[in-house]
Amino acid sequence: MDDNYEDLTECGLSDELERELLDKQRECTFMWTNKAGEAFGVIMSYLPHEGKLWLTAAERRARISAIRRFPRASVCITSMGTDMGTGKTVTYKGECIVHSSREVKDWFYPVFAKRIRPDDELAATTFQTFLDSPDRVVIEFRPDDKLGFDSALMWERSPEAGNNPPQG
């Protein structure tokens, strides 16, 4: 092993930590390609379900027309703000499908609202009601590749530098 950080291929996030991260985190950075062919992204809440990530937005948002035009996107999730601490990330790339059917909305909204407001039934129900607007759509993101990183494995390479890893 080199005594530098040039090659971090051995610092990947384990499958167990990836699952924990997906369950504990509520927000991701969702990235797409705009009309000019440039990368763009926003922070969005997500729901992991059956190996996919599910998100929602108003139809009029630029990201919706962009992914209808070119359905490839990327999602990055970090452990910041969770009890996992910092330094754990996973980035996916994959295909998006935009859903507007009542069938998808009917299963998605209640589960999504409960995930975002797990400790307050009234808040979850109210959130669900506000989500269910006429021009809102649901994005199904199907990952087909990923890149994970666990900084704890990097710090193991240089214990002197990792005694007090940065918290930000």
PDB file of C-alpha atoms in Angstrom:
ATOM      1  CA  MET A   1       0.000   0.000   0.000  1.00  0.00           C
ATOM      2  CA  ASP A   2       1.323   3.429  -0.944  1.00  0.00           C
ATOM      3  CA  ASP A   3       1.953   6.023   1.723  1.00  0.00           C
ATOM      4  CA  ASN A   4      -0.303   8.548   0.001  1.00  0.00           C
ATOM      5  CA  TYR A   5      -3.931   8.917  -1.037  1.00  0.00           C
ATOM      6  CA  GLU A   6      -3.476   8.604  -4.817  1.00  0.00           C
ATOM      7  CA  ASP A   7      -5.202   5.208  -5.017  1.00  0.00           C
ATOM      8  CA  LEU A   8      -8.311   4.867  -2.852  1.00  0.00           C
ATOM      9  CA  THR A   9      -9.789   1.811  -4.577  1.00  0.00           C
ATOM     10  CA  GLU A  10      -9.527  -0.139  -1.309  1.00  0.00           C
ATOM     11  CA  CYS A  11     -11.615   2.474   0.509  1.00  0.00           C
ATOM     12  CA  GLY A  12     -14.981   1.524  -0.949  1.00  0.00           C
ATOM     13  CA  LEU A  13     -18.146   1.536   1.122  1.00  0.00           C
ATOM     14  CA  SER A  14     -19.200  -1.961   2.202  1.00  0.00           C
ATOM     15  CA  ASP A  15     -22.619  -3.265   1.126  1.00  0.00           C
ATOM     16  CA  GLU A  16     -23.746  -3.209   4.766  1.00  0.00           C
ATOM     17  CA  LEU A  17     -22.730   0.413   5.278  1.00  0.00           C
ATOM     18  CA  GLU A  18     -24.318   1.357   1.938  1.00  0.00           C
ATOM     19  CA  ARG A  19     -27.655  -0.122   3.055  1.00  0.00           C
ATOM     20  CA  GLU A  20     -27.377   1.646   6.414  1.00  0.00           C
ATOM     21  CA  LEU A  21     -26.592   4.947   4.690  1.00  0.00           C
ATOM     22  CA  LEU A  22     -29.571   4.629   2.320  1.00  0.00           C
ATOM     23  CA  ASP A  23     -31.877   3.903   5.251  1.00  0.00           C
ATOM     24  CA  LYS A  24     -30.600   6.624   7.588  1.00  0.00           C
ATOM     25  CA  GLN A  25     -30.103   9.516   5.198  1.00  0.00           C
ATOM     26  CA  ARG A  26     -33.148  11.357   3.857  1.00  0.00           C
ATOM     27  CA  GLU A  27     -31.573  13.662   1.267  1.00  0.00           C
ATOM     28  CA  CYS A  28     -29.432  13.235  -1.800  1.00  0.00           C
ATOM     29  CA  THR A  29     -27.949  15.371  -4.531  1.00  0.00           C
ATOM     30  CA  PHE A  30     -29.862  14.575  -7.722  1.00  0.00           C
ATOM     31  CA  MET A  31     -27.945  15.500 -10.886  1.00  0.00           C
ATOM     32  CA  TRP A  32     -28.996  15.590 -14.530  1.00  0.00           C
ATOM     33  CA  THR A  33     -27.933  17.125 -17.840  1.00  0.00           C
ATOM     34  CA  ASN A  34     -29.671  20.332 -18.941  1.00  0.00           C
ATOM     35  CA  LYS A  35     -30.539  21.482 -22.487  1.00  0.00           C
ATOM     36  CA  ALA A  36     -27.057  22.950 -22.951  1.00  0.00           C
ATOM     37  CA  GLY A  37     -25.467  19.599 -22.078  1.00  0.00           C
ATOM     38  CA  GLU A  38     -24.237  20.870 -18.731  1.00  0.00           C
ATOM     39  CA  ALA A  39     -24.429  19.011 -15.432  1.00  0.00           C
ATOM     40  CA  PHE A  40     -26.814  20.445 -12.856  1.00  0.00           C
ATOM     41  CA  GLY A  41     -28.089  19.234  -9.500  1.00  0.00           C
ATOM     42  CA  VAL A  42     -30.291  19.917  -6.495  1.00  0.00           C
ATOM     43  CA  ILE A  43     -30.786  18.478  -3.040  1.00  0.00           C
ATOM     44  CA  MET A  44     -33.888  16.261  -2.885  1.00  0.00           C
ATOM     45  CA  SER A  45     -35.481  13.880  -0.425  1.00  0.00           C
ATOM     46  CA  TYR A  46     -35.610  10.275  -1.565  1.00  0.00           C
ATOM     47  CA  LEU A  47     -37.145   6.908  -0.753  1.00  0.00           C
ATOM     48  CA  PRO A  48     -35.085   3.733  -1.252  1.00  0.00           C
ATOM     49  CA  HIS A  49     -37.430   0.952  -2.386  1.00  0.00           C
ATOM     50  CA  GLU A  50     -36.669  -2.407  -4.016  1.00  0.00           C
ATOM     51  CA  GLY A  51     -33.206  -1.417  -5.246  1.00  0.00           C
ATOM     52  CA  LYS A  52     -34.353   1.896  -6.701  1.00  0.00           C
ATOM     53  CA  LEU A  53     -34.496   5.461  -5.427  1.00  0.00           C
ATOM     54  CA  TRP A  54     -37.812   7.288  -5.673  1.00  0.00           C
ATOM     55  CA  LEU A  55     -38.135  11.082  -5.667  1.00  0.00           C
ATOM     56  CA  THR A  56     -40.819  13.605  -6.492  1.00  0.00           C
ATOM     57  CA  ALA A  57     -41.064  17.059  -8.060  1.00  0.00           C
ATOM     58  CA  ALA A  58     -43.525  19.313  -9.819  1.00  0.00           C
ATOM     59  CA  GLU A  59     -43.800  18.609 -13.539  1.00  0.00           C
ATOM     60  CA  ARG A  60     -42.741  22.195 -14.320  1.00  0.00           C
ATOM     61  CA  ARG A  61     -39.304  21.779 -12.703  1.00  0.00           C
ATOM     62  CA  ALA A  62     -36.481  21.904 -15.247  1.00  0.00           C
ATOM     63  CA  ARG A  63     -35.162  18.544 -14.061  1.00  0.00           C
ATOM     64  CA  ILE A  64     -38.339  16.803 -15.216  1.00  0.00           C
ATOM     65  CA  SER A  65     -38.176  18.009 -18.821  1.00  0.00           C
ATOM     66  CA  ALA A  66     -34.424  17.330 -18.767  1.00  0.00           C
ATOM     67  CA  ILE A  67     -34.777  13.709 -17.696  1.00  0.00           C
ATOM     68  CA  ARG A  68     -37.657  13.188 -20.117  1.00  0.00           C
ATOM     69  CA  ARG A  69     -35.269  14.404 -22.843  1.00  0.00           C
ATOM     70  CA  PHE A  70     -32.239  12.430 -21.570  1.00  0.00           C
ATOM     71  CA  PRO A  71     -33.132   9.945 -18.814  1.00  0.00           C
ATOM     72  CA  ARG A  72     -29.610   9.416 -17.460  1.00  0.00           C
ATOM     73  CA  ALA A  73     -28.945  10.949 -14.054  1.00  0.00           C
ATOM     74  CA  SER A  74     -26.718  10.624 -11.024  1.00  0.00           C
ATOM     75  CA  VAL A  75     -27.442  10.608  -7.299  1.00  0.00           C
ATOM     76  CA  CYS A  76     -24.944  11.237  -4.494  1.00  0.00           C
ATOM     77  CA  ILE A  77     -25.714  10.402  -0.865  1.00  0.00           C
ATOM     78  CA  THR A  78     -23.474  11.312   2.061  1.00  0.00           C
ATOM     79  CA  SER A  79     -23.538  10.361   5.727  1.00  0.00           C
ATOM     80  CA  MET A  80     -23.296  14.006   6.842  1.00  0.00           C
ATOM     81  CA  GLY A  81     -26.024  14.751   9.372  1.00  0.00           C
ATOM     82  CA  THR A  82     -26.652  11.110  10.294  1.00  0.00           C
ATOM     83  CA  ASP A  83     -25.448   9.207  13.339  1.00  0.00           C
ATOM     84  CA  MET A  84     -22.971   7.505  10.993  1.00  0.00           C
ATOM     85  CA  GLY A  85     -20.792  10.625  11.164  1.00  0.00           C
ATOM     86  CA  THR A  86     -19.029  12.007   8.118  1.00  0.00           C
ATOM     87  CA  GLY A  87     -16.959  10.447   5.362  1.00  0.00           C
ATOM     88  CA  LYS A  88     -19.281   7.804   3.955  1.00  0.00           C
ATOM     89  CA  THR A  89     -20.690   8.389   0.481  1.00  0.00           C
ATOM     90  CA  VAL A  90     -22.192   6.542  -2.416  1.00  0.00           C
ATOM     91  CA  THR A  91     -22.797   7.920  -5.889  1.00  0.00           C
ATOM     92  CA  TYR A  92     -24.998   6.155  -8.411  1.00  0.00           C
ATOM     93  CA  LYS A  93     -25.595   6.678 -12.079  1.00  0.00           C
ATOM     94  CA  GLY A  94     -28.646   5.281 -13.792  1.00  0.00           C
ATOM     95  CA  GLU A  95     -31.889   5.682 -15.718  1.00  0.00           C
ATOM     96  CA  CYS A  96     -34.923   7.706 -14.690  1.00  0.00           C
ATOM     97  CA  ILE A  97     -38.556   6.987 -15.402  1.00  0.00           C
ATOM     98  CA  VAL A  98     -41.057   9.777 -14.761  1.00  0.00           C
ATOM     99  CA  HIS A  99     -44.406   8.531 -13.446  1.00  0.00           C
ATOM    100  CA  SER A 100     -47.643  10.475 -13.327  1.00  0.00           C
ATOM    101  CA  SER A 101     -50.054   7.574 -12.823  1.00  0.00           C
ATOM    102  CA  ARG A 102     -52.443   7.493  -9.891  1.00  0.00           C
ATOM    103  CA  GLU A 103     -51.280   3.940  -9.132  1.00  0.00           C
ATOM    104  CA  VAL A 104     -47.672   5.022  -8.504  1.00  0.00           C
ATOM    105  CA  LYS A 105     -48.686   8.140  -6.578  1.00  0.00           C
ATOM    106  CA  ASP A 106     -51.042   6.128  -4.339  1.00  0.00           C
ATOM    107  CA  TRP A 107     -48.317   3.793  -3.069  1.00  0.00           C
ATOM    108  CA  PHE A 108     -45.474   6.348  -3.119  1.00  0.00           C
ATOM    109  CA  TYR A 109     -46.896   9.404  -1.311  1.00  0.00           C
ATOM    110  CA  PRO A 110     -47.893   7.696   1.977  1.00  0.00           C
ATOM    111  CA  VAL A 111     -44.631   5.744   2.278  1.00  0.00           C
ATOM    112  CA  PHE A 112     -42.523   8.766   1.316  1.00  0.00           C
ATOM    113  CA  ALA A 113     -44.363  11.094   3.725  1.00  0.00           C
ATOM    114  CA  LYS A 114     -43.938   8.631   6.597  1.00  0.00           C
ATOM    115  CA  ARG A 115     -40.203   8.322   5.831  1.00  0.00           C
ATOM    116  CA  ILE A 116     -39.713  12.099   5.824  1.00  0.00           C
ATOM    117  CA  ARG A 117     -41.903  12.687   8.925  1.00  0.00           C
ATOM    118  CA  PRO A 118     -41.550   9.354  10.811  1.00  0.00           C
ATOM    119  CA  ASP A 119     -42.334  10.624  14.308  1.00  0.00           C
ATOM    120  CA  ASP A 120     -45.384  12.757  13.607  1.00  0.00           C
ATOM    121  CA  GLU A 121     -48.432  11.118  12.025  1.00  0.00           C
ATOM    122  CA  LEU A 122     -50.287  14.416  11.556  1.00  0.00           C
ATOM    123  CA  ALA A 123     -47.258  16.027   9.882  1.00  0.00           C
ATOM    124  CA  ALA A 124     -46.823  12.987   7.616  1.00  0.00           C
ATOM    125  CA  THR A 125     -50.489  13.033   6.607  1.00  0.00           C
ATOM    126  CA  THR A 126     -50.400  16.786   5.979  1.00  0.00           C
ATOM    127  CA  PHE A 127     -47.192  16.445   3.956  1.00  0.00           C
ATOM    128  CA  GLN A 128     -48.799  13.663   1.900  1.00  0.00           C
ATOM    129  CA  THR A 129     -51.840  15.841   1.189  1.00  0.00           C
ATOM    130  CA  PHE A 130     -49.687  18.735  -0.017  1.00  0.00           C
ATOM    131  CA  LEU A 131     -47.570  16.416  -2.180  1.00  0.00           C
ATOM    132  CA  ASP A 132     -50.622  15.067  -3.974  1.00  0.00           C
ATOM    133  CA  SER A 133     -51.075  17.996  -6.317  1.00  0.00           C
ATOM    134  CA  PRO A 134     -52.316  17.781  -9.925  1.00  0.00           C
ATOM    135  CA  ASP A 135     -49.000  18.380 -11.700  1.00  0.00           C
ATOM    136  CA  ARG A 136     -46.610  16.516  -9.409  1.00  0.00           C
ATOM    137  CA  VAL A 137     -44.715  13.505 -10.755  1.00  0.00           C
ATOM    138  CA  VAL A 138     -42.706  10.691  -9.214  1.00  0.00           C
ATOM    139  CA  ILE A 139     -39.194   9.902 -10.421  1.00  0.00           C
ATOM    140  CA  GLU A 140     -38.056   6.298 -10.375  1.00  0.00           C
ATOM    141  CA  PHE A 141     -34.246   6.224 -10.446  1.00  0.00           C
ATOM    142  CA  ARG A 142     -32.776   2.851 -11.428  1.00  0.00           C
ATOM    143  CA  PRO A 143     -29.079   2.726 -10.548  1.00  0.00           C
ATOM    144  CA  ASP A 144     -26.838   0.690 -12.826  1.00  0.00           C
ATOM    145  CA  ASP A 145     -23.414   1.684 -11.480  1.00  0.00           C
ATOM    146  CA  LYS A 146     -22.061   3.003  -8.192  1.00  0.00           C
ATOM    147  CA  LEU A 147     -18.995   4.401  -6.506  1.00  0.00           C
ATOM    148  CA  GLY A 148     -18.801   4.226  -2.724  1.00  0.00           C
ATOM    149  CA  PHE A 149     -16.269   5.670  -0.312  1.00  0.00           C
ATOM    150  CA  ASP A 150     -15.569   5.093   3.386  1.00  0.00           C
ATOM    151  CA  SER A 151     -13.088   7.597   4.814  1.00  0.00           C
ATOM    152  CA  ALA A 152     -12.509   5.393   7.894  1.00  0.00           C
ATOM    153  CA  LEU A 153     -10.640   2.995   5.603  1.00  0.00           C
ATOM    154  CA  MET A 154      -8.549   5.859   4.273  1.00  0.00           C
ATOM    155  CA  TRP A 155      -7.718   7.045   7.811  1.00  0.00           C
ATOM    156  CA  GLU A 156      -6.547   3.516   8.671  1.00  0.00           C
ATOM    157  CA  ARG A 157      -3.729   4.060   6.164  1.00  0.00           C
ATOM    158  CA  SER A 158      -2.430   7.017   8.143  1.00  0.00           C
ATOM    159  CA  PRO A 159      -3.473   6.583  11.776  1.00  0.00           C
ATOM    160  CA  GLU A 160      -1.584   9.712  12.829  1.00  0.00           C
ATOM    161  CA  ALA A 161      -3.676  11.848  10.463  1.00  0.00           C
ATOM    162  CA  GLY A 162      -6.891  10.014  11.312  1.00  0.00           C
ATOM    163  CA  ASN A 163      -6.831  10.353  15.101  1.00  0.00           C
ATOM    164  CA  ASN A 164      -9.234  13.264  14.875  1.00  0.00           C
ATOM    165  CA  PRO A 165     -10.819  13.067  11.416  1.00  0.00           C
ATOM    166  CA  PRO A 166     -12.428  16.304  10.227  1.00  0.00           C
ATOM    167  CA  GLN A 167     -16.128  16.690  10.986  1.00  0.00           C
ATOM    168  CA  GLY A 168     -17.091  18.811   8.021  1.00  0.00           C
TER     169      GLY A 168
END
